[in-house]
GROMACS .gro file of C-alpha atoms in nm:
model
  278
    1UNK     CA    1   3.726  -3.449  -3.776
    2UNK     CA    2   4.013  -3.244  -3.749
    3UNK     CA    3   3.982  -2.873  -3.586
    4UNK     CA    4   4.027  -2.596  -3.769
    5UNK     CA    5   4.128  -2.290  -3.552
    6UNK     CA    6   3.984  -2.070  -3.768
    7UNK     CA    7   3.622  -2.151  -3.704
    8UNK     CA    8   3.504  -1.935  -3.423
    9UNK     CA    9   3.251  -1.715  -3.348
   10UNK     CA   10   3.136  -1.464  -3.580
   11UNK     CA   11   2.928  -1.245  -3.360
   12UNK     CA   12   3.016  -1.149  -3.005
   13UNK     CA   13   2.729  -1.245  -2.776
   14UNK     CA   14   2.609  -1.156  -2.367
   15UNK     CA   15   2.824  -1.427  -2.161
   16UNK     CA   16   3.033  -1.588  -2.456
   17UNK     CA   17   3.274  -1.818  -2.348
   18UNK     CA   18   3.547  -1.748  -2.549
   19UNK     CA   19   3.737  -1.637  -2.309
   20UNK     CA   20   3.682  -1.865  -2.023
   21UNK     CA   21   3.759  -2.127  -2.310
   22UNK     CA   22   4.075  -2.251  -2.102
   23UNK     CA   23   3.899  -2.272  -1.750
   24UNK     CA   24   3.593  -2.489  -1.947
   25UNK     CA   25   3.843  -2.725  -2.186
   26UNK     CA   26   3.989  -2.978  -1.880
   27UNK     CA   27   3.590  -3.025  -1.774
   28UNK     CA   28   3.503  -3.135  -2.104
   29UNK     CA   29   3.455  -3.510  -2.126
   30UNK     CA   30   3.724  -3.678  -2.289
   31UNK     CA   31   3.550  -3.733  -2.663
   32UNK     CA   32   3.278  -3.565  -2.744
   33UNK     CA   33   3.116  -3.678  -3.098
   34UNK     CA   34   2.726  -3.589  -3.026
   35UNK     CA   35   2.694  -3.288  -2.900
   36UNK     CA   36   2.394  -3.050  -2.754
   37UNK     CA   37   2.367  -2.688  -2.659
   38UNK     CA   38   2.053  -2.558  -2.643
   39UNK     CA   39   2.142  -2.151  -2.544
   40UNK     CA   40   2.396  -2.111  -2.876
   41UNK     CA   41   2.436  -1.772  -2.883
   42UNK     CA   42   2.832  -1.703  -2.977
   43UNK     CA   43   2.912  -2.059  -3.003
   44UNK     CA   44   3.226  -2.033  -2.868
   45UNK     CA   45   3.245  -2.364  -2.725
   46UNK     CA   46   3.027  -2.574  -3.031
   47UNK     CA   47   3.333  -2.362  -3.249
   48UNK     CA   48   3.616  -2.493  -2.996
   49UNK     CA   49   3.507  -2.850  -3.020
   50UNK     CA   50   3.382  -2.895  -3.348
   51UNK     CA   51   3.190  -3.208  -3.279
   52UNK     CA   52   3.084  -3.416  -3.593
   53UNK     CA   53   2.733  -3.487  -3.474
   54UNK     CA   54   2.564  -3.123  -3.325
   55UNK     CA   55   2.245  -3.041  -3.236
   56UNK     CA   56   2.212  -2.643  -3.164
   57UNK     CA   57   1.953  -2.360  -3.034
   58UNK     CA   58   1.904  -2.043  -2.968
   59UNK     CA   59   1.566  -1.816  -2.903
   60UNK     CA   60   1.668  -1.595  -3.128
   61UNK     CA   61   1.589  -1.700  -3.453
   62UNK     CA   62   1.730  -1.359  -3.617
   63UNK     CA   63   2.101  -1.584  -3.497
   64UNK     CA   64   1.980  -1.897  -3.651
   65UNK     CA   65   1.902  -1.774  -3.941
   66UNK     CA   66   2.225  -1.563  -3.907
   67UNK     CA   67   2.466  -1.965  -3.860
   68UNK     CA   68   2.186  -2.079  -4.196
   69UNK     CA   69   2.353  -1.754  -4.361
   70UNK     CA   70   2.664  -1.851  -4.333
   71UNK     CA   71   2.624  -2.202  -4.368
   72UNK     CA   72   2.436  -2.206  -4.707
   73UNK     CA   73   2.553  -1.879  -4.893
   74UNK     CA   74   2.876  -1.772  -4.761
   75UNK     CA   75   3.014  -1.621  -5.040
   76UNK     CA   76   2.663  -1.355  -5.100
   77UNK     CA   77   2.675  -1.296  -4.723
   78UNK     CA   78   3.037  -1.175  -4.777
   79UNK     CA   79   2.994  -0.941  -5.050
   80UNK     CA   80   2.713  -0.876  -4.877
   81UNK     CA   81   2.898  -0.731  -4.556
   82UNK     CA   82   3.126  -0.555  -4.788
   83UNK     CA   83   2.849  -0.308  -4.874
   84UNK     CA   84   2.805  -0.167  -4.510
   85UNK     CA   85   3.020   0.091  -4.421
   86UNK     CA   86   3.143   0.226  -4.044
   87UNK     CA   87   2.930   0.530  -4.064
   88UNK     CA   88   2.713   0.663  -3.794
   89UNK     CA   89   2.425   0.740  -4.006
   90UNK     CA   90   2.428   0.379  -4.151
   91UNK     CA   91   2.447   0.176  -3.900
   92UNK     CA   92   2.100   0.411  -3.721
   93UNK     CA   93   1.939   0.329  -4.096
   94UNK     CA   94   2.019  -0.054  -4.157
   95UNK     CA   95   1.888  -0.085  -3.710
   96UNK     CA   96   1.547   0.089  -3.765
   97UNK     CA   97   1.526  -0.222  -4.030
   98UNK     CA   98   1.344  -0.408  -3.821
   99UNK     CA   99   1.094  -0.148  -3.767
  100UNK     CA  100   0.901  -0.172  -4.049
  101UNK     CA  101   0.808  -0.529  -4.010
  102UNK     CA  102   0.687  -0.573  -4.353
  103UNK     CA  103   0.946  -0.438  -4.535
  104UNK     CA  104   1.153  -0.662  -4.308
  105UNK     CA  105   1.024  -0.973  -4.393
  106UNK     CA  106   1.116  -0.912  -4.779
  107UNK     CA  107   1.501  -0.910  -4.733
  108UNK     CA  108   1.641  -1.256  -4.757
  109UNK     CA  109   1.870  -1.454  -4.535
  110UNK     CA  110   2.179  -1.291  -4.649
  111UNK     CA  111   2.056  -0.941  -4.624
  112UNK     CA  112   1.899  -1.028  -4.217
  113UNK     CA  113   2.241  -1.253  -4.185
  114UNK     CA  114   2.449  -0.923  -4.312
  115UNK     CA  115   2.261  -0.671  -4.076
  116UNK     CA  116   2.302  -0.883  -3.764
  117UNK     CA  117   2.670  -0.945  -3.831
  118UNK     CA  118   2.724  -0.541  -3.922
  119UNK     CA  119   2.518  -0.465  -3.644
  120UNK     CA  120   2.706  -0.631  -3.382
  121UNK     CA  121   3.059  -0.537  -3.500
  122UNK     CA  122   2.976  -0.147  -3.494
  123UNK     CA  123   2.759  -0.109  -3.173
  124UNK     CA  124   2.859   0.002  -2.883
  125UNK     CA  125   3.021  -0.341  -2.708
  126UNK     CA  126   2.941  -0.558  -2.959
  127UNK     CA  127   2.596  -0.593  -2.751
  128UNK     CA  128   2.286  -0.789  -2.893
  129UNK     CA  129   1.999  -0.642  -2.760
  130UNK     CA  130   1.645  -0.571  -2.834
  131UNK     CA  131   1.369  -0.362  -2.700
  132UNK     CA  132   1.004  -0.538  -2.602
  133UNK     CA  133   0.890  -0.477  -2.931
  134UNK     CA  134   1.254  -0.742  -3.058
  135UNK     CA  135   1.379  -0.460  -3.188
  136UNK     CA  136   1.734  -0.421  -3.224
  137UNK     CA  137   1.830  -0.096  -2.979
  138UNK     CA  138   2.199  -0.089  -2.924
  139UNK     CA  139   2.366   0.196  -3.028
  140UNK     CA  140   2.671   0.323  -3.270
  141UNK     CA  141   2.978   0.181  -3.121
  142UNK     CA  142   3.201   0.460  -3.280
  143UNK     CA  143   3.536   0.202  -3.381
  144UNK     CA  144   3.813   0.342  -3.576
  145UNK     CA  145   3.817   0.010  -3.739
  146UNK     CA  146   3.582  -0.295  -3.646
  147UNK     CA  147   3.641  -0.593  -3.836
  148UNK     CA  148   3.345  -0.594  -4.074
  149UNK     CA  149   3.432  -0.883  -4.268
  150UNK     CA  150   3.595  -1.177  -4.153
  151UNK     CA  151   3.599  -1.334  -4.432
  152UNK     CA  152   3.814  -1.663  -4.357
  153UNK     CA  153   3.625  -1.694  -4.042
  154UNK     CA  154   3.304  -1.678  -4.215
  155UNK     CA  155   3.453  -1.929  -4.494
  156UNK     CA  156   3.591  -2.172  -4.212
  157UNK     CA  157   3.245  -2.171  -3.989
  158UNK     CA  158   3.090  -2.256  -4.295
  159UNK     CA  159   3.271  -2.552  -4.383
  160UNK     CA  160   3.269  -2.675  -4.051
  161UNK     CA  161   2.865  -2.620  -4.068
  162UNK     CA  162   2.828  -2.867  -4.398
  163UNK     CA  163   3.105  -3.100  -4.319
  164UNK     CA  164   2.955  -3.177  -3.967
  165UNK     CA  165   2.591  -3.328  -3.923
  166UNK     CA  166   2.514  -2.994  -3.749
  167UNK     CA  167   2.116  -3.018  -3.667
  168UNK     CA  168   1.985  -2.606  -3.575
  169UNK     CA  169   1.641  -2.520  -3.401
  170UNK     CA  170   1.466  -2.210  -3.233
  171UNK     CA  171   1.194  -2.314  -3.011
  172UNK     CA  172   1.238  -2.374  -2.618
  173UNK     CA  173   1.526  -2.553  -2.502
  174UNK     CA  174   1.344  -2.783  -2.292
  175UNK     CA  175   1.205  -2.965  -2.610
  176UNK     CA  176   1.533  -2.945  -2.749
  177UNK     CA  177   1.651  -3.142  -2.452
  178UNK     CA  178   1.342  -3.394  -2.454
  179UNK     CA  179   1.534  -3.559  -2.709
  180UNK     CA  180   1.827  -3.549  -2.652
  181UNK     CA  181   1.971  -3.951  -2.679
  182UNK     CA  182   2.204  -4.159  -2.455
  183UNK     CA  183   2.590  -4.055  -2.578
  184UNK     CA  184   2.545  -3.695  -2.614
  185UNK     CA  185   2.697  -3.447  -2.398
  186UNK     CA  186   2.479  -3.147  -2.313
  187UNK     CA  187   2.656  -2.791  -2.254
  188UNK     CA  188   2.397  -2.550  -2.161
  189UNK     CA  189   2.509  -2.189  -2.064
  190UNK     CA  190   2.165  -1.984  -2.009
  191UNK     CA  191   2.104  -1.600  -1.929
  192UNK     CA  192   2.237  -1.585  -1.567
  193UNK     CA  193   2.057  -1.535  -1.265
  194UNK     CA  194   2.164  -1.161  -1.171
  195UNK     CA  195   2.420  -1.077  -0.938
  196UNK     CA  196   2.229  -0.774  -0.815
  197UNK     CA  197   1.922  -0.614  -0.934
  198UNK     CA  198   2.138  -0.407  -1.150
  199UNK     CA  199   2.305  -0.693  -1.316
  200UNK     CA  200   2.009  -0.825  -1.477
  201UNK     CA  201   2.060  -0.860  -1.863
  202UNK     CA  202   1.826  -1.035  -2.081
  203UNK     CA  203   1.792  -0.861  -2.375
  204UNK     CA  204   1.908  -1.107  -2.605
  205UNK     CA  205   1.565  -1.191  -2.711
  206UNK     CA  206   1.212  -1.064  -2.605
  207UNK     CA  207   1.085  -1.141  -2.251
  208UNK     CA  208   1.358  -1.293  -2.008
  209UNK     CA  209   1.449  -1.512  -1.827
  210UNK     CA  210   1.385  -1.541  -1.382
  211UNK     CA  211   1.399  -1.803  -1.132
  212UNK     CA  212   1.108  -1.955  -1.245
  213UNK     CA  213   1.312  -2.043  -1.612
  214UNK     CA  214   1.613  -2.134  -1.355
  215UNK     CA  215   1.446  -2.365  -1.167
  216UNK     CA  216   1.264  -2.542  -1.482
  217UNK     CA  217   1.605  -2.570  -1.667
  218UNK     CA  218   1.672  -2.709  -1.318
  219UNK     CA  219   1.450  -2.999  -1.358
  220UNK     CA  220   1.534  -3.039  -1.727
  221UNK     CA  221   1.921  -3.069  -1.574
  222UNK     CA  222   1.760  -3.364  -1.311
  223UNK     CA  223   1.563  -3.548  -1.584
  224UNK     CA  224   1.926  -3.552  -1.833
  225UNK     CA  225   2.087  -3.712  -1.497
  226UNK     CA  226   1.790  -3.928  -1.462
  227UNK     CA  227   1.843  -4.085  -1.835
  228UNK     CA  228   2.249  -4.123  -1.825
  229UNK     CA  229   2.331  -3.831  -2.001
  230UNK     CA  230   2.624  -3.608  -1.931
  231UNK     CA  231   2.557  -3.223  -1.898
  232UNK     CA  232   2.787  -2.879  -1.825
  233UNK     CA  233   2.623  -2.624  -1.709
  234UNK     CA  234   2.779  -2.272  -1.679
  235UNK     CA  235   2.609  -1.992  -1.461
  236UNK     CA  236   2.624  -1.706  -1.221
  237UNK     CA  237   2.773  -1.857  -0.815
  238UNK     CA  238   2.498  -1.692  -0.655
  239UNK     CA  239   2.387  -1.831  -0.389
  240UNK     CA  240   2.036  -1.937  -0.564
  241UNK     CA  241   2.194  -2.100  -0.803
  242UNK     CA  242   2.446  -2.342  -0.610
  243UNK     CA  243   2.107  -2.404  -0.393
  244UNK     CA  244   2.002  -2.530  -0.723
  245UNK     CA  245   2.259  -2.767  -0.801
  246UNK     CA  246   2.472  -2.863  -0.465
  247UNK     CA  247   2.319  -3.237  -0.600
  248UNK     CA  248   2.572  -3.195  -0.842
  249UNK     CA  249   2.955  -3.139  -0.881
  250UNK     CA  250   3.001  -2.739  -0.854
  251UNK     CA  251   3.351  -2.630  -0.985
  252UNK     CA  252   3.411  -2.194  -0.982
  253UNK     CA  253   3.585  -2.049  -1.230
  254UNK     CA  254   3.689  -1.655  -1.287
  255UNK     CA  255   3.530  -1.471  -1.565
  256UNK     CA  256   3.531  -1.130  -1.675
  257UNK     CA  257   3.277  -0.891  -1.642
  258UNK     CA  258   3.238  -0.645  -1.965
  259UNK     CA  259   2.882  -0.519  -2.001
  260UNK     CA  260   2.870  -0.266  -1.755
  261UNK     CA  261   2.796   0.029  -1.777
  262UNK     CA  262   3.010   0.155  -1.527
  263UNK     CA  263   3.425   0.038  -1.613
  264UNK     CA  264   3.505   0.063  -1.304
  265UNK     CA  265   3.262  -0.239  -1.222
  266UNK     CA  266   3.361  -0.436  -1.498
  267UNK     CA  267   3.609  -0.705  -1.384
  268UNK     CA  268   3.648  -1.107  -1.273
  269UNK     CA  269   3.300  -1.221  -1.093
  270UNK     CA  270   3.284  -1.604  -0.998
  271UNK     CA  271   3.112  -1.830  -1.231
  272UNK     CA  272   3.004  -2.196  -1.162
  273UNK     CA  273   3.021  -2.481  -1.355
  274UNK     CA  274   2.821  -2.773  -1.289
  275UNK     CA  275   2.882  -3.123  -1.379
  276UNK     CA  276   2.687  -3.487  -1.346
  277UNK     CA  277   2.991  -3.600  -1.428
  278UNK     CA  278   3.383  -3.688  -1.307
   0.00000   0.00000   0.00000
C-alpha cells in the first residue's frame, strides 16, 4: 500500500510521537507488514508506517470509538464537527456532557467522536485529561482559530482504515501482547515513568500507570523477546527504566516537553528507545 502523506494524527495526545518521527524512523525494522501498538494514543507511528495489517489498542474507550467513527462514518463526523463553535460557553456545555451518564450513553458514536475531537482542538494545550470519575476536565484553551474540522486528514485516515486490515481493541495491553504472532512488529509507547514527583501524568484514563505496571510491561517485553517477536519501546530515560531494560539495545533521543504548567520548564528531555533487534 502506498503511503498517503495526509494520513496523520487527528488528535493531540500526551507523549505523542509526531515530533520524534525523524529520530524513530531509522530505528524501525526495514519492512513492517504486520504491526501491533497496545498504547495507540494519537497514532503518530501507526500513521507514519501505514502497515497493511495492524492490531491497535488503547485503554481509553472514547479514543477507540473515535477511530471507529472515523473509519465508518467520516462524512457524518465532519458534519457533526462543523456544528461546534470555538466558544467558551459551548465548550463547557459539551465538556459536561459526560457528567450525566444516562444522557451520555444515548449519544451516537459520531456525536461522541465529534465531542472528543472538538474538545481536543479547543481545550488548553490540546491536553486530553480525565478526573478520577473518568470525566474530561481540561479547561478551555482560548485559541483564536483552532482547526476543528480538518476534513482532508479525517478523510485520509478513514480511507487508510478501510483499505488496511486494522483491528481495534480496548483492553489491557498484556492481553494484546499475548496474542501477537511472530513476524509482527510491536511498538510500545506507555505512560512514561515520571522524571520527578511533579512530572507524573497518567490522566488520559482512569487509574494510573505506576512502577508496578512498568515492571509488568517489561515482563511482557521479555516474553515477546523469548517468542522471537521484534519490539520497540519508548519511555523516559530514568535510572529505573534504564535498569529495567538493561538487557536490550537502548538509544537516547531528545524530546520536547510541552505539558509542564511552568513554561520555563518546557524544553528538551532525554527519552529512551528500547529495541530487541539491531
